[in-house]
Amino acid sequence: METKEHKFHQETGFPWKHVIGLLLSLVLTAIAFWLALATHQPPAVVITIIVVLGFGQLLVQLYMFMHFTESDDRAWQVPTIYFALFIAFTVVGGSIWIMSFRSIVS
Amino acid sequence: MSNAHTAVHGDHHPVDPSIPVEYHEEENSLRIAGFWVFLGSDLVLFSCLFATYVVMHGRVAGGPTSQQLFDVTGFTIETIALLFSSFTCGLATYEMRRGNRNAMVTWLFITVALGLVFLGFEIDEFVHNVSIGATMQRSGFLSAFFTLVGTHGCHVTMGTLWMLSVIIQLIRYGITPITARKAFIVSIYWHFLDAVWIFIFTVVYLTGKVV
């Protein structure tokens, strides 16, 4: 019988992973707030950067807090979530693209 | 199958100490995997609401714009509350795996309290908006705004009630494979809601202040 691979984070000692996750999310949030509210860069530049920072925050949640890669067999949630993100990107990105085309035409 | 089932139930010590308690039965692994599939579908649901909001953002129909409407102090406090609640919720899972029921329940209570702080500020914002005439039916922008932010707020409301029910079960039954699985699932749900909020404060609030 094949042995299953176990990939679990052992919870020993101080919860460094969680503290680092919190600090990362606070720093990314602070940068986004500062860029949007305290600087006067072109809106397109600010929005692009803060959306990228948002994806960084999503990765922090997934990998530092949500035990994303853990499983007692195979981590099926990883392809599931990335597929859902692909659909989300298609829906949102596609909508922005289509509507920007409409504003060019009109 | 039934032998393995009773063996796990009857034994209070972990079968394999490298496997966390919430994975101690095959059904638990399946339920956790199934919940990840739900999170994937919920992510797609929110992406549709985000797409609608992005398209509708400029359609204010002569009503209030996002720059006039959004209150920086309010959404900053909401953001900080939810970020810290995600951290305390993670610590609850951490203590669960170490077998500290009391510490785990304490962190879950703090998480619920921070969730209520978030909800309080959001409800206050909605009531204020409605009181100055910025209602859901005022413009396309406000329809999309209340639908997106309200759907997230509805998720957080359900999350706090769900987490309270898990806390009651933890107090009554302690950390068993079943209560641990329930606590683990509600915790990944909570982290997911924080991730959705990150995109709401980015795409709705901060972007709404920029353009």
PDB file of C-alpha atoms in Angstrom:
ATOM      1  CA  MET A   1       0.000   0.000   0.000  1.00  0.00           C
ATOM      2  CA  GLU A   2       1.249   3.405  -0.948  1.00  0.00           C
ATOM      3  CA  THR A   3       2.008   5.740   1.892  1.00  0.00           C
ATOM      4  CA  LYS A   4       0.197   9.060   1.745  1.00  0.00           C
ATOM      5  CA  GLU A   5       2.317  12.156   1.836  1.00  0.00           C
ATOM      6  CA  HIS A   6       1.621  14.418   4.793  1.00  0.00           C
ATOM      7  CA  LYS A   7       2.290  18.105   4.448  1.00  0.00           C
ATOM      8  CA  PHE A   8       1.383  19.849   7.673  1.00  0.00           C
ATOM      9  CA  HIS A   9       3.004  22.790   9.371  1.00  0.00           C
ATOM     10  CA  GLN A  10       4.100  21.700  12.845  1.00  0.00           C
ATOM     11  CA  GLU A  11       2.774  24.166  15.437  1.00  0.00           C
ATOM     12  CA  THR A  12       5.713  24.343  17.809  1.00  0.00           C
ATOM     13  CA  GLY A  13       7.194  27.322  19.605  1.00  0.00           C
ATOM     14  CA  PHE A  14       6.286  30.929  18.930  1.00  0.00           C
ATOM     15  CA  PRO A  15       3.745  31.459  16.078  1.00  0.00           C
ATOM     16  CA  TRP A  16       6.225  33.305  13.848  1.00  0.00           C
ATOM     17  CA  LYS A  17       4.345  32.490  10.677  1.00  0.00           C
ATOM     18  CA  HIS A  18       1.227  34.271  11.932  1.00  0.00           C
ATOM     19  CA  VAL A  19       3.121  37.289  13.275  1.00  0.00           C
ATOM     20  CA  ILE A  20       5.039  37.684   9.994  1.00  0.00           C
ATOM     21  CA  GLY A  21       1.737  37.325   8.110  1.00  0.00           C
ATOM     22  CA  LEU A  22       0.153  40.075  10.208  1.00  0.00           C
ATOM     23  CA  LEU A  23       3.140  42.403   9.761  1.00  0.00           C
ATOM     24  CA  LEU A  24       3.200  41.792   5.991  1.00  0.00           C
ATOM     25  CA  SER A  25      -0.528  42.516   5.664  1.00  0.00           C
ATOM     26  CA  LEU A  26      -0.213  45.687   7.757  1.00  0.00           C
ATOM     27  CA  VAL A  27       2.767  46.930   5.712  1.00  0.00           C
ATOM     28  CA  LEU A  28       1.041  46.192   2.374  1.00  0.00           C
ATOM     29  CA  THR A  29      -2.126  47.945   3.629  1.00  0.00           C
ATOM     30  CA  ALA A  30      -0.140  50.984   4.801  1.00  0.00           C
ATOM     31  CA  ILE A  31       1.624  51.288   1.416  1.00  0.00           C
ATOM     32  CA  ALA A  32      -1.728  51.068  -0.423  1.00  0.00           C
ATOM     33  CA  PHE A  33      -3.329  53.710   1.824  1.00  0.00           C
ATOM     34  CA  TRP A  34      -0.329  56.011   1.496  1.00  0.00           C
ATOM     35  CA  LEU A  35      -0.234  55.671  -2.312  1.00  0.00           C
ATOM     36  CA  ALA A  36      -3.954  56.315  -2.715  1.00  0.00           C
ATOM     37  CA  LEU A  37      -4.479  59.068  -0.142  1.00  0.00           C
ATOM     38  CA  ALA A  38      -1.174  60.892   0.359  1.00  0.00           C
ATOM     39  CA  THR A  39       0.558  60.919  -3.056  1.00  0.00           C
ATOM     40  CA  HIS A  40      -0.494  62.572  -6.293  1.00  0.00           C
ATOM     41  CA  GLN A  41       0.595  60.041  -8.909  1.00  0.00           C
ATOM     42  CA  PRO A  42      -1.597  59.454 -11.999  1.00  0.00           C
ATOM     43  CA  PRO A  43      -4.727  57.445 -11.002  1.00  0.00           C
ATOM     44  CA  ALA A  44      -3.940  54.599 -13.438  1.00  0.00           C
ATOM     45  CA  VAL A  45      -0.512  54.101 -11.818  1.00  0.00           C
ATOM     46  CA  VAL A  46      -1.906  54.190  -8.258  1.00  0.00           C
ATOM     47  CA  ILE A  47      -4.762  51.775  -9.050  1.00  0.00           C
ATOM     48  CA  THR A  48      -2.455  49.311 -10.808  1.00  0.00           C
ATOM     49  CA  ILE A  49       0.005  49.266  -7.897  1.00  0.00           C
ATOM     50  CA  ILE A  50      -2.653  48.922  -5.155  1.00  0.00           C
ATOM     51  CA  VAL A  51      -4.375  46.062  -7.021  1.00  0.00           C
ATOM     52  CA  VAL A  52      -1.007  44.269  -7.252  1.00  0.00           C
ATOM     53  CA  LEU A  53      -0.523  44.904  -3.502  1.00  0.00           C
ATOM     54  CA  GLY A  54      -4.006  43.429  -2.969  1.00  0.00           C
ATOM     55  CA  PHE A  55      -2.936  40.217  -4.709  1.00  0.00           C
ATOM     56  CA  GLY A  56       0.125  40.175  -2.443  1.00  0.00           C
ATOM     57  CA  GLN A  57      -2.243  40.361   0.529  1.00  0.00           C
ATOM     58  CA  LEU A  58      -4.316  37.495  -0.875  1.00  0.00           C
ATOM     59  CA  LEU A  59      -1.158  35.350  -1.062  1.00  0.00           C
ATOM     60  CA  VAL A  60      -0.299  36.309   2.544  1.00  0.00           C
ATOM     61  CA  GLN A  61      -3.748  35.134   3.689  1.00  0.00           C
ATOM     62  CA  LEU A  62      -3.548  31.906   1.696  1.00  0.00           C
ATOM     63  CA  TYR A  63      -0.005  30.876   2.567  1.00  0.00           C
ATOM     64  CA  MET A  64       0.514  32.373   6.046  1.00  0.00           C
ATOM     65  CA  PHE A  65      -2.961  31.929   7.588  1.00  0.00           C
ATOM     66  CA  MET A  66      -5.155  29.520   5.614  1.00  0.00           C
ATOM     67  CA  HIS A  67      -2.896  26.414   5.627  1.00  0.00           C
ATOM     68  CA  PHE A  68      -3.312  26.539   1.853  1.00  0.00           C
ATOM     69  CA  THR A  69      -0.808  23.825   0.872  1.00  0.00           C
ATOM     70  CA  GLU A  70      -1.680  21.408   3.691  1.00  0.00           C
ATOM     71  CA  SER A  71      -3.447  18.125   3.160  1.00  0.00           C
ATOM     72  CA  ASP A  72      -3.395  14.523   4.338  1.00  0.00           C
ATOM     73  CA  ASP A  73      -3.253  13.407   0.705  1.00  0.00           C
ATOM     74  CA  ARG A  74      -2.928  15.848  -2.153  1.00  0.00           C
ATOM     75  CA  ALA A  75      -3.638  19.561  -1.755  1.00  0.00           C
ATOM     76  CA  TRP A  76      -6.565  19.669  -4.206  1.00  0.00           C
ATOM     77  CA  GLN A  77      -7.489  23.152  -2.963  1.00  0.00           C
ATOM     78  CA  VAL A  78      -4.450  24.686  -4.703  1.00  0.00           C
ATOM     79  CA  PRO A  79      -5.582  24.039  -8.332  1.00  0.00           C
ATOM     80  CA  THR A  80      -9.206  24.714  -7.245  1.00  0.00           C
ATOM     81  CA  ILE A  81      -8.426  28.203  -5.915  1.00  0.00           C
ATOM     82  CA  TYR A  82      -6.091  29.078  -8.801  1.00  0.00           C
ATOM     83  CA  PHE A  83      -8.771  28.021 -11.293  1.00  0.00           C
ATOM     84  CA  ALA A  84     -11.325  30.191  -9.436  1.00  0.00           C
ATOM     85  CA  LEU A  85      -8.845  33.086  -9.568  1.00  0.00           C
ATOM     86  CA  PHE A  86      -8.470  32.553 -13.318  1.00  0.00           C
ATOM     87  CA  ILE A  87     -12.275  32.769 -13.744  1.00  0.00           C
ATOM     88  CA  ALA A  88     -12.373  35.868 -11.505  1.00  0.00           C
ATOM     89  CA  PHE A  89      -9.602  37.525 -13.509  1.00  0.00           C
ATOM     90  CA  THR A  90     -11.407  36.721 -16.786  1.00  0.00           C
ATOM     91  CA  VAL A  91     -14.733  38.125 -15.529  1.00  0.00           C
ATOM     92  CA  VAL A  92     -13.321  41.338 -14.033  1.00  0.00           C
ATOM     93  CA  GLY A  93     -10.539  41.947 -16.566  1.00  0.00           C
ATOM     94  CA  GLY A  94     -12.841  41.084 -19.477  1.00  0.00           C
ATOM     95  CA  SER A  95     -15.543  43.453 -18.225  1.00  0.00           C
ATOM     96  CA  ILE A  96     -13.068  46.337 -17.872  1.00  0.00           C
ATOM     97  CA  TRP A  97     -11.631  45.611 -21.321  1.00  0.00           C
ATOM     98  CA  ILE A  98     -15.042  45.430 -23.048  1.00  0.00           C
ATOM     99  CA  MET A  99     -16.353  48.579 -21.366  1.00  0.00           C
ATOM    100  CA  SER A 100     -13.207  50.571 -22.146  1.00  0.00           C
ATOM    101  CA  PHE A 101     -13.723  49.628 -25.814  1.00  0.00           C
ATOM    102  CA  ARG A 102     -17.289  50.972 -25.593  1.00  0.00           C
ATOM    103  CA  SER A 103     -16.091  54.314 -24.217  1.00  0.00           C
ATOM    104  CA  ILE A 104     -13.565  54.605 -27.080  1.00  0.00           C
ATOM    105  CA  VAL A 105     -16.319  53.972 -29.649  1.00  0.00           C
ATOM    106  CA  SER A 106     -18.760  56.460 -28.111  1.00  0.00           C
TER     107      SER A 106
ATOM    108  CA  MET B   1     -13.955   1.417   7.252  1.00  0.00           C
ATOM    109  CA  SER B   2     -16.232   1.080  10.292  1.00  0.00           C
ATOM    110  CA  ASN B   3     -13.350  -0.399  12.303  1.00  0.00           C
ATOM    111  CA  ALA B   4     -11.108   2.509  11.459  1.00  0.00           C
ATOM    112  CA  HIS B   5     -14.003   4.832  12.301  1.00  0.00           C
ATOM    113  CA  THR B   6     -14.542   3.483  15.811  1.00  0.00           C
ATOM    114  CA  ALA B   7     -10.806   3.236  16.423  1.00  0.00           C
ATOM    115  CA  VAL B   8     -10.443   6.953  15.796  1.00  0.00           C
ATOM    116  CA  HIS B   9     -13.510   7.776  17.881  1.00  0.00           C
ATOM    117  CA  GLY B  10     -12.494   5.675  20.848  1.00  0.00           C
ATOM    118  CA  ASP B  11      -8.906   6.875  20.951  1.00  0.00           C
ATOM    119  CA  HIS B  12      -8.330  10.302  22.434  1.00  0.00           C
ATOM    120  CA  HIS B  13      -4.662  10.329  21.498  1.00  0.00           C
ATOM    121  CA  PRO B  14      -3.685  11.251  17.937  1.00  0.00           C
ATOM    122  CA  VAL B  15      -3.247   8.244  15.676  1.00  0.00           C
ATOM    123  CA  ASP B  16      -0.332   9.916  13.933  1.00  0.00           C
ATOM    124  CA  PRO B  17       1.036  12.950  15.787  1.00  0.00           C
ATOM    125  CA  SER B  18       2.106  14.575  12.508  1.00  0.00           C
ATOM    126  CA  ILE B  19      -1.562  14.830  11.412  1.00  0.00           C
ATOM    127  CA  PRO B  20      -3.555  17.704  12.999  1.00  0.00           C
ATOM    128  CA  VAL B  21      -6.693  16.751  14.909  1.00  0.00           C
ATOM    129  CA  GLU B  22      -9.091  18.260  12.335  1.00  0.00           C
ATOM    130  CA  TYR B  23      -7.905  15.699   9.748  1.00  0.00           C
ATOM    131  CA  HIS B  24      -8.349  12.662  12.032  1.00  0.00           C
ATOM    132  CA  GLU B  25     -11.191  11.138  10.045  1.00  0.00           C
ATOM    133  CA  GLU B  26     -11.427  10.648   6.322  1.00  0.00           C
ATOM    134  CA  GLU B  27     -14.793  12.432   6.279  1.00  0.00           C
ATOM    135  CA  ASN B  28     -13.121  15.497   7.821  1.00  0.00           C
ATOM    136  CA  SER B  29     -10.557  15.679   5.001  1.00  0.00           C
ATOM    137  CA  LEU B  30     -13.369  15.438   2.455  1.00  0.00           C
ATOM    138  CA  ARG B  31     -15.382  18.169   4.172  1.00  0.00           C
ATOM    139  CA  ILE B  32     -12.363  20.483   4.327  1.00  0.00           C
ATOM    140  CA  ALA B  33     -11.617  19.821   0.632  1.00  0.00           C
ATOM    141  CA  GLY B  34     -15.299  20.451  -0.170  1.00  0.00           C
ATOM    142  CA  PHE B  35     -15.216  23.746   1.683  1.00  0.00           C
ATOM    143  CA  TRP B  36     -12.248  24.874  -0.431  1.00  0.00           C
ATOM    144  CA  VAL B  37     -14.401  24.196  -3.512  1.00  0.00           C
ATOM    145  CA  PHE B  38     -17.129  26.391  -1.972  1.00  0.00           C
ATOM    146  CA  LEU B  39     -14.553  29.150  -1.384  1.00  0.00           C
ATOM    147  CA  GLY B  40     -13.606  28.891  -5.076  1.00  0.00           C
ATOM    148  CA  SER B  41     -17.250  29.361  -6.095  1.00  0.00           C
ATOM    149  CA  ASP B  42     -17.681  32.216  -3.597  1.00  0.00           C
ATOM    150  CA  LEU B  43     -14.616  33.866  -5.119  1.00  0.00           C
ATOM    151  CA  VAL B  44     -16.266  33.678  -8.554  1.00  0.00           C
ATOM    152  CA  LEU B  45     -19.491  35.144  -7.087  1.00  0.00           C
ATOM    153  CA  PHE B  46     -17.565  38.116  -5.685  1.00  0.00           C
ATOM    154  CA  SER B  47     -15.676  38.566  -8.974  1.00  0.00           C
ATOM    155  CA  CYS B  48     -19.042  39.081 -10.757  1.00  0.00           C
ATOM    156  CA  LEU B  49     -20.033  41.723  -8.184  1.00  0.00           C
ATOM    157  CA  PHE B  50     -16.616  43.395  -8.559  1.00  0.00           C
ATOM    158  CA  ALA B  51     -16.972  43.417 -12.365  1.00  0.00           C
ATOM    159  CA  THR B  52     -20.418  45.038 -12.022  1.00  0.00           C
ATOM    160  CA  TYR B  53     -19.089  47.612  -9.574  1.00  0.00           C
ATOM    161  CA  VAL B  54     -16.093  48.545 -11.741  1.00  0.00           C
ATOM    162  CA  VAL B  55     -18.381  49.092 -14.745  1.00  0.00           C
ATOM    163  CA  MET B  56     -20.951  51.056 -12.686  1.00  0.00           C
ATOM    164  CA  HIS B  57     -18.493  53.161 -10.673  1.00  0.00           C
ATOM    165  CA  GLY B  58     -18.827  56.307 -12.832  1.00  0.00           C
ATOM    166  CA  ARG B  59     -22.581  55.967 -13.435  1.00  0.00           C
ATOM    167  CA  VAL B  60     -23.723  58.295 -10.624  1.00  0.00           C
ATOM    168  CA  ALA B  61     -26.810  59.716 -12.429  1.00  0.00           C
ATOM    169  CA  GLY B  62     -26.244  63.160 -10.898  1.00  0.00           C
ATOM    170  CA  GLY B  63     -26.121  61.656  -7.385  1.00  0.00           C
ATOM    171  CA  PRO B  64     -23.212  61.481  -4.942  1.00  0.00           C
ATOM    172  CA  THR B  65     -19.862  60.249  -6.276  1.00  0.00           C
ATOM    173  CA  SER B  66     -17.531  57.860  -4.487  1.00  0.00           C
ATOM    174  CA  GLN B  67     -15.168  60.746  -3.664  1.00  0.00           C
ATOM    175  CA  GLN B  68     -17.954  62.644  -1.879  1.00  0.00           C
ATOM    176  CA  LEU B  69     -19.368  59.590  -0.142  1.00  0.00           C
ATOM    177  CA  PHE B  70     -16.472  57.525   1.242  1.00  0.00           C
ATOM    178  CA  ASP B  71     -15.217  58.271   4.738  1.00  0.00           C
ATOM    179  CA  VAL B  72     -11.489  57.514   5.138  1.00  0.00           C
ATOM    180  CA  THR B  73     -11.577  57.101   8.944  1.00  0.00           C
ATOM    181  CA  GLY B  74     -14.465  54.639   8.755  1.00  0.00           C
ATOM    182  CA  PHE B  75     -13.020  52.293   6.163  1.00  0.00           C
ATOM    183  CA  THR B  76      -9.537  52.493   7.717  1.00  0.00           C
ATOM    184  CA  ILE B  77     -10.904  51.274  11.065  1.00  0.00           C
ATOM    185  CA  GLU B  78     -12.896  48.538   9.304  1.00  0.00           C
ATOM    186  CA  THR B  79      -9.733  47.409   7.483  1.00  0.00           C
ATOM    187  CA  ILE B  80      -7.566  47.333  10.625  1.00  0.00           C
ATOM    188  CA  ALA B  81     -10.270  45.468  12.585  1.00  0.00           C
ATOM    189  CA  LEU B  82     -10.587  42.792   9.915  1.00  0.00           C
ATOM    190  CA  LEU B  83      -6.813  42.393   9.396  1.00  0.00           C
ATOM    191  CA  PHE B  84      -6.292  41.844  13.135  1.00  0.00           C
ATOM    192  CA  SER B  85      -9.280  39.487  13.328  1.00  0.00           C
ATOM    193  CA  SER B  86      -7.698  37.342  10.600  1.00  0.00           C
ATOM    194  CA  PHE B  87      -4.528  37.187  12.732  1.00  0.00           C
ATOM    195  CA  THR B  88      -6.377  36.263  15.946  1.00  0.00           C
ATOM    196  CA  CYS B  89      -8.383  33.656  14.031  1.00  0.00           C
ATOM    197  CA  GLY B  90      -5.085  32.153  12.798  1.00  0.00           C
ATOM    198  CA  LEU B  91      -3.827  32.029  16.379  1.00  0.00           C
ATOM    199  CA  ALA B  92      -7.000  30.134  17.362  1.00  0.00           C
ATOM    200  CA  THR B  93      -6.135  27.401  14.818  1.00  0.00           C
ATOM    201  CA  TYR B  94      -2.553  27.461  16.095  1.00  0.00           C
ATOM    202  CA  GLU B  95      -3.706  26.878  19.689  1.00  0.00           C
ATOM    203  CA  MET B  96      -6.184  24.231  18.526  1.00  0.00           C
ATOM    204  CA  ARG B  97      -3.330  22.195  17.042  1.00  0.00           C
ATOM    205  CA  ARG B  98      -1.445  22.521  20.308  1.00  0.00           C
ATOM    206  CA  GLY B  99      -4.519  21.277  22.188  1.00  0.00           C
ATOM    207  CA  ASN B 100      -5.116  24.466  24.223  1.00  0.00           C
ATOM    208  CA  ARG B 101      -8.895  24.705  24.230  1.00  0.00           C
ATOM    209  CA  ASN B 102      -9.140  27.771  26.515  1.00  0.00           C
ATOM    210  CA  ALA B 103      -6.571  29.810  24.574  1.00  0.00           C
ATOM    211  CA  MET B 104      -8.287  28.805  21.337  1.00  0.00           C
ATOM    212  CA  VAL B 105     -11.741  29.878  22.588  1.00  0.00           C
ATOM    213  CA  THR B 106     -10.269  33.191  23.820  1.00  0.00           C
ATOM    214  CA  TRP B 107      -8.781  33.978  20.393  1.00  0.00           C
ATOM    215  CA  LEU B 108     -12.067  33.027  18.705  1.00  0.00           C
ATOM    216  CA  PHE B 109     -13.978  35.391  21.040  1.00  0.00           C
ATOM    217  CA  ILE B 110     -11.529  38.204  20.179  1.00  0.00           C
ATOM    218  CA  THR B 111     -12.049  37.402  16.479  1.00  0.00           C
ATOM    219  CA  VAL B 112     -15.839  37.661  16.874  1.00  0.00           C
ATOM    220  CA  ALA B 113     -15.450  40.944  18.803  1.00  0.00           C
ATOM    221  CA  LEU B 114     -13.303  42.431  16.014  1.00  0.00           C
ATOM    222  CA  GLY B 115     -15.853  41.170  13.478  1.00  0.00           C
ATOM    223  CA  LEU B 116     -18.571  43.030  15.410  1.00  0.00           C
ATOM    224  CA  VAL B 117     -16.438  46.212  15.409  1.00  0.00           C
ATOM    225  CA  PHE B 118     -16.167  45.877  11.623  1.00  0.00           C
ATOM    226  CA  LEU B 119     -19.917  45.328  11.268  1.00  0.00           C
ATOM    227  CA  GLY B 120     -20.723  48.257  13.565  1.00  0.00           C
ATOM    228  CA  PHE B 121     -18.736  50.687  11.418  1.00  0.00           C
ATOM    229  CA  GLU B 122     -20.160  49.264   8.201  1.00  0.00           C
ATOM    230  CA  ILE B 123     -23.772  49.496   9.421  1.00  0.00           C
ATOM    231  CA  ASP B 124     -23.075  53.052  10.619  1.00  0.00           C
ATOM    232  CA  GLU B 125     -21.723  53.913   7.145  1.00  0.00           C
ATOM    233  CA  PHE B 126     -24.769  52.408   5.406  1.00  0.00           C
ATOM    234  CA  VAL B 127     -27.208  54.218   7.740  1.00  0.00           C
ATOM    235  CA  HIS B 128     -25.369  57.500   7.183  1.00  0.00           C
ATOM    236  CA  ASN B 129     -25.430  57.007   3.385  1.00  0.00           C
ATOM    237  CA  VAL B 130     -29.166  56.343   3.417  1.00  0.00           C
ATOM    238  CA  SER B 131     -29.815  59.334   5.718  1.00  0.00           C
ATOM    239  CA  ILE B 132     -28.248  61.723   3.176  1.00  0.00           C
ATOM    240  CA  GLY B 133     -30.215  60.169   0.301  1.00  0.00           C
ATOM    241  CA  ALA B 134     -27.453  57.890  -1.051  1.00  0.00           C
ATOM    242  CA  THR B 135     -29.730  54.857  -1.188  1.00  0.00           C
ATOM    243  CA  MET B 136     -29.379  51.689  -3.239  1.00  0.00           C
ATOM    244  CA  GLN B 137     -31.904  52.875  -5.855  1.00  0.00           C
ATOM    245  CA  ARG B 138     -30.304  56.339  -6.299  1.00  0.00           C
ATOM    246  CA  SER B 139     -27.846  55.396  -9.089  1.00  0.00           C
ATOM    247  CA  GLY B 140     -26.117  52.519 -10.840  1.00  0.00           C
ATOM    248  CA  PHE B 141     -23.003  53.268  -8.817  1.00  0.00           C
ATOM    249  CA  LEU B 142     -24.856  52.998  -5.492  1.00  0.00           C
ATOM    250  CA  SER B 143     -26.734  49.839  -6.549  1.00  0.00           C
ATOM    251  CA  ALA B 144     -23.443  48.124  -7.344  1.00  0.00           C
ATOM    252  CA  PHE B 145     -21.787  49.542  -4.206  1.00  0.00           C
ATOM    253  CA  PHE B 146     -24.465  48.317  -1.784  1.00  0.00           C
ATOM    254  CA  THR B 147     -24.683  44.922  -3.513  1.00  0.00           C
ATOM    255  CA  LEU B 148     -20.918  44.269  -3.377  1.00  0.00           C
ATOM    256  CA  VAL B 149     -20.166  45.677   0.091  1.00  0.00           C
ATOM    257  CA  GLY B 150     -23.479  44.410   1.480  1.00  0.00           C
ATOM    258  CA  THR B 151     -22.843  40.866   0.243  1.00  0.00           C
ATOM    259  CA  HIS B 152     -19.481  40.911   2.010  1.00  0.00           C
ATOM    260  CA  GLY B 153     -21.096  42.344   5.174  1.00  0.00           C
ATOM    261  CA  CYS B 154     -23.714  39.592   5.005  1.00  0.00           C
ATOM    262  CA  HIS B 155     -20.911  37.003   4.827  1.00  0.00           C
ATOM    263  CA  VAL B 156     -19.214  38.555   7.883  1.00  0.00           C
ATOM    264  CA  THR B 157     -22.535  38.558   9.795  1.00  0.00           C
ATOM    265  CA  MET B 158     -23.039  34.859   9.017  1.00  0.00           C
ATOM    266  CA  GLY B 159     -19.378  34.237   9.922  1.00  0.00           C
ATOM    267  CA  THR B 160     -19.754  35.741  13.410  1.00  0.00           C
ATOM    268  CA  LEU B 161     -22.922  33.723  14.133  1.00  0.00           C
ATOM    269  CA  TRP B 162     -21.258  30.572  12.777  1.00  0.00           C
ATOM    270  CA  MET B 163     -18.115  31.190  14.836  1.00  0.00           C
ATOM    271  CA  LEU B 164     -20.186  31.724  18.004  1.00  0.00           C
ATOM    272  CA  SER B 165     -21.944  28.391  17.428  1.00  0.00           C
ATOM    273  CA  VAL B 166     -18.542  26.677  17.021  1.00  0.00           C
ATOM    274  CA  ILE B 167     -17.319  28.355  20.252  1.00  0.00           C
ATOM    275  CA  ILE B 168     -20.355  26.944  22.123  1.00  0.00           C
ATOM    276  CA  GLN B 169     -19.568  23.450  20.790  1.00  0.00           C
ATOM    277  CA  LEU B 170     -15.900  23.794  21.765  1.00  0.00           C
ATOM    278  CA  ILE B 171     -16.874  24.803  25.315  1.00  0.00           C
ATOM    279  CA  ARG B 172     -19.310  21.890  25.604  1.00  0.00           C
ATOM    280  CA  TYR B 173     -17.344  19.098  23.907  1.00  0.00           C
ATOM    281  CA  GLY B 174     -13.702  20.261  23.931  1.00  0.00           C
ATOM    282  CA  ILE B 175     -11.334  19.778  20.984  1.00  0.00           C
ATOM    283  CA  THR B 176     -12.476  16.599  19.224  1.00  0.00           C
ATOM    284  CA  PRO B 177     -11.893  15.667  15.552  1.00  0.00           C
ATOM    285  CA  ILE B 178     -15.428  16.938  14.819  1.00  0.00           C
ATOM    286  CA  THR B 179     -15.284  20.285  16.657  1.00  0.00           C
ATOM    287  CA  ALA B 180     -11.724  20.820  15.384  1.00  0.00           C
ATOM    288  CA  ARG B 181     -12.864  20.285  11.799  1.00  0.00           C
ATOM    289  CA  LYS B 182     -15.740  22.772  12.291  1.00  0.00           C
ATOM    290  CA  ALA B 183     -13.373  25.335  13.825  1.00  0.00           C
ATOM    291  CA  PHE B 184     -10.817  24.848  11.031  1.00  0.00           C
ATOM    292  CA  ILE B 185     -13.457  25.369   8.324  1.00  0.00           C
ATOM    293  CA  VAL B 186     -14.916  28.511   9.936  1.00  0.00           C
ATOM    294  CA  SER B 187     -11.377  29.865  10.308  1.00  0.00           C
ATOM    295  CA  ILE B 188     -10.492  29.475   6.610  1.00  0.00           C
ATOM    296  CA  TYR B 189     -13.874  31.070   5.824  1.00  0.00           C
ATOM    297  CA  TRP B 190     -12.915  34.030   8.029  1.00  0.00           C
ATOM    298  CA  HIS B 191      -9.483  34.452   6.382  1.00  0.00           C
ATOM    299  CA  PHE B 192     -11.206  34.310   2.993  1.00  0.00           C
ATOM    300  CA  LEU B 193     -13.574  37.142   4.023  1.00  0.00           C
ATOM    301  CA  ASP B 194     -10.549  39.219   5.017  1.00  0.00           C
ATOM    302  CA  ALA B 195      -9.028  38.573   1.569  1.00  0.00           C
ATOM    303  CA  VAL B 196     -12.282  39.713  -0.089  1.00  0.00           C
ATOM    304  CA  TRP B 197     -12.302  42.844   2.082  1.00  0.00           C
ATOM    305  CA  ILE B 198      -8.740  43.643   0.955  1.00  0.00           C
ATOM    306  CA  PHE B 199     -10.042  43.830  -2.611  1.00  0.00           C
ATOM    307  CA  ILE B 200     -13.069  45.891  -1.486  1.00  0.00           C
ATOM    308  CA  PHE B 201     -10.912  48.526   0.225  1.00  0.00           C
ATOM    309  CA  THR B 202      -8.561  48.488  -2.778  1.00  0.00           C
ATOM    310  CA  VAL B 203     -11.043  48.501  -5.652  1.00  0.00           C
ATOM    311  CA  VAL B 204     -13.972  50.310  -3.984  1.00  0.00           C
ATOM    312  CA  TYR B 205     -12.711  52.634  -1.249  1.00  0.00           C
ATOM    313  CA  LEU B 206      -9.131  53.590  -2.193  1.00  0.00           C
ATOM    314  CA  THR B 207      -9.866  53.667  -5.927  1.00  0.00           C
ATOM    315  CA  GLY B 208     -13.054  55.622  -5.153  1.00  0.00           C
ATOM    316  CA  LYS B 209     -10.925  58.262  -3.446  1.00  0.00           C
ATOM    317  CA  VAL B 210      -8.416  58.409  -6.345  1.00  0.00           C
ATOM    318  CA  VAL B 211     -10.886  58.794  -9.242  1.00  0.00           C
TER     319      VAL B 211
END
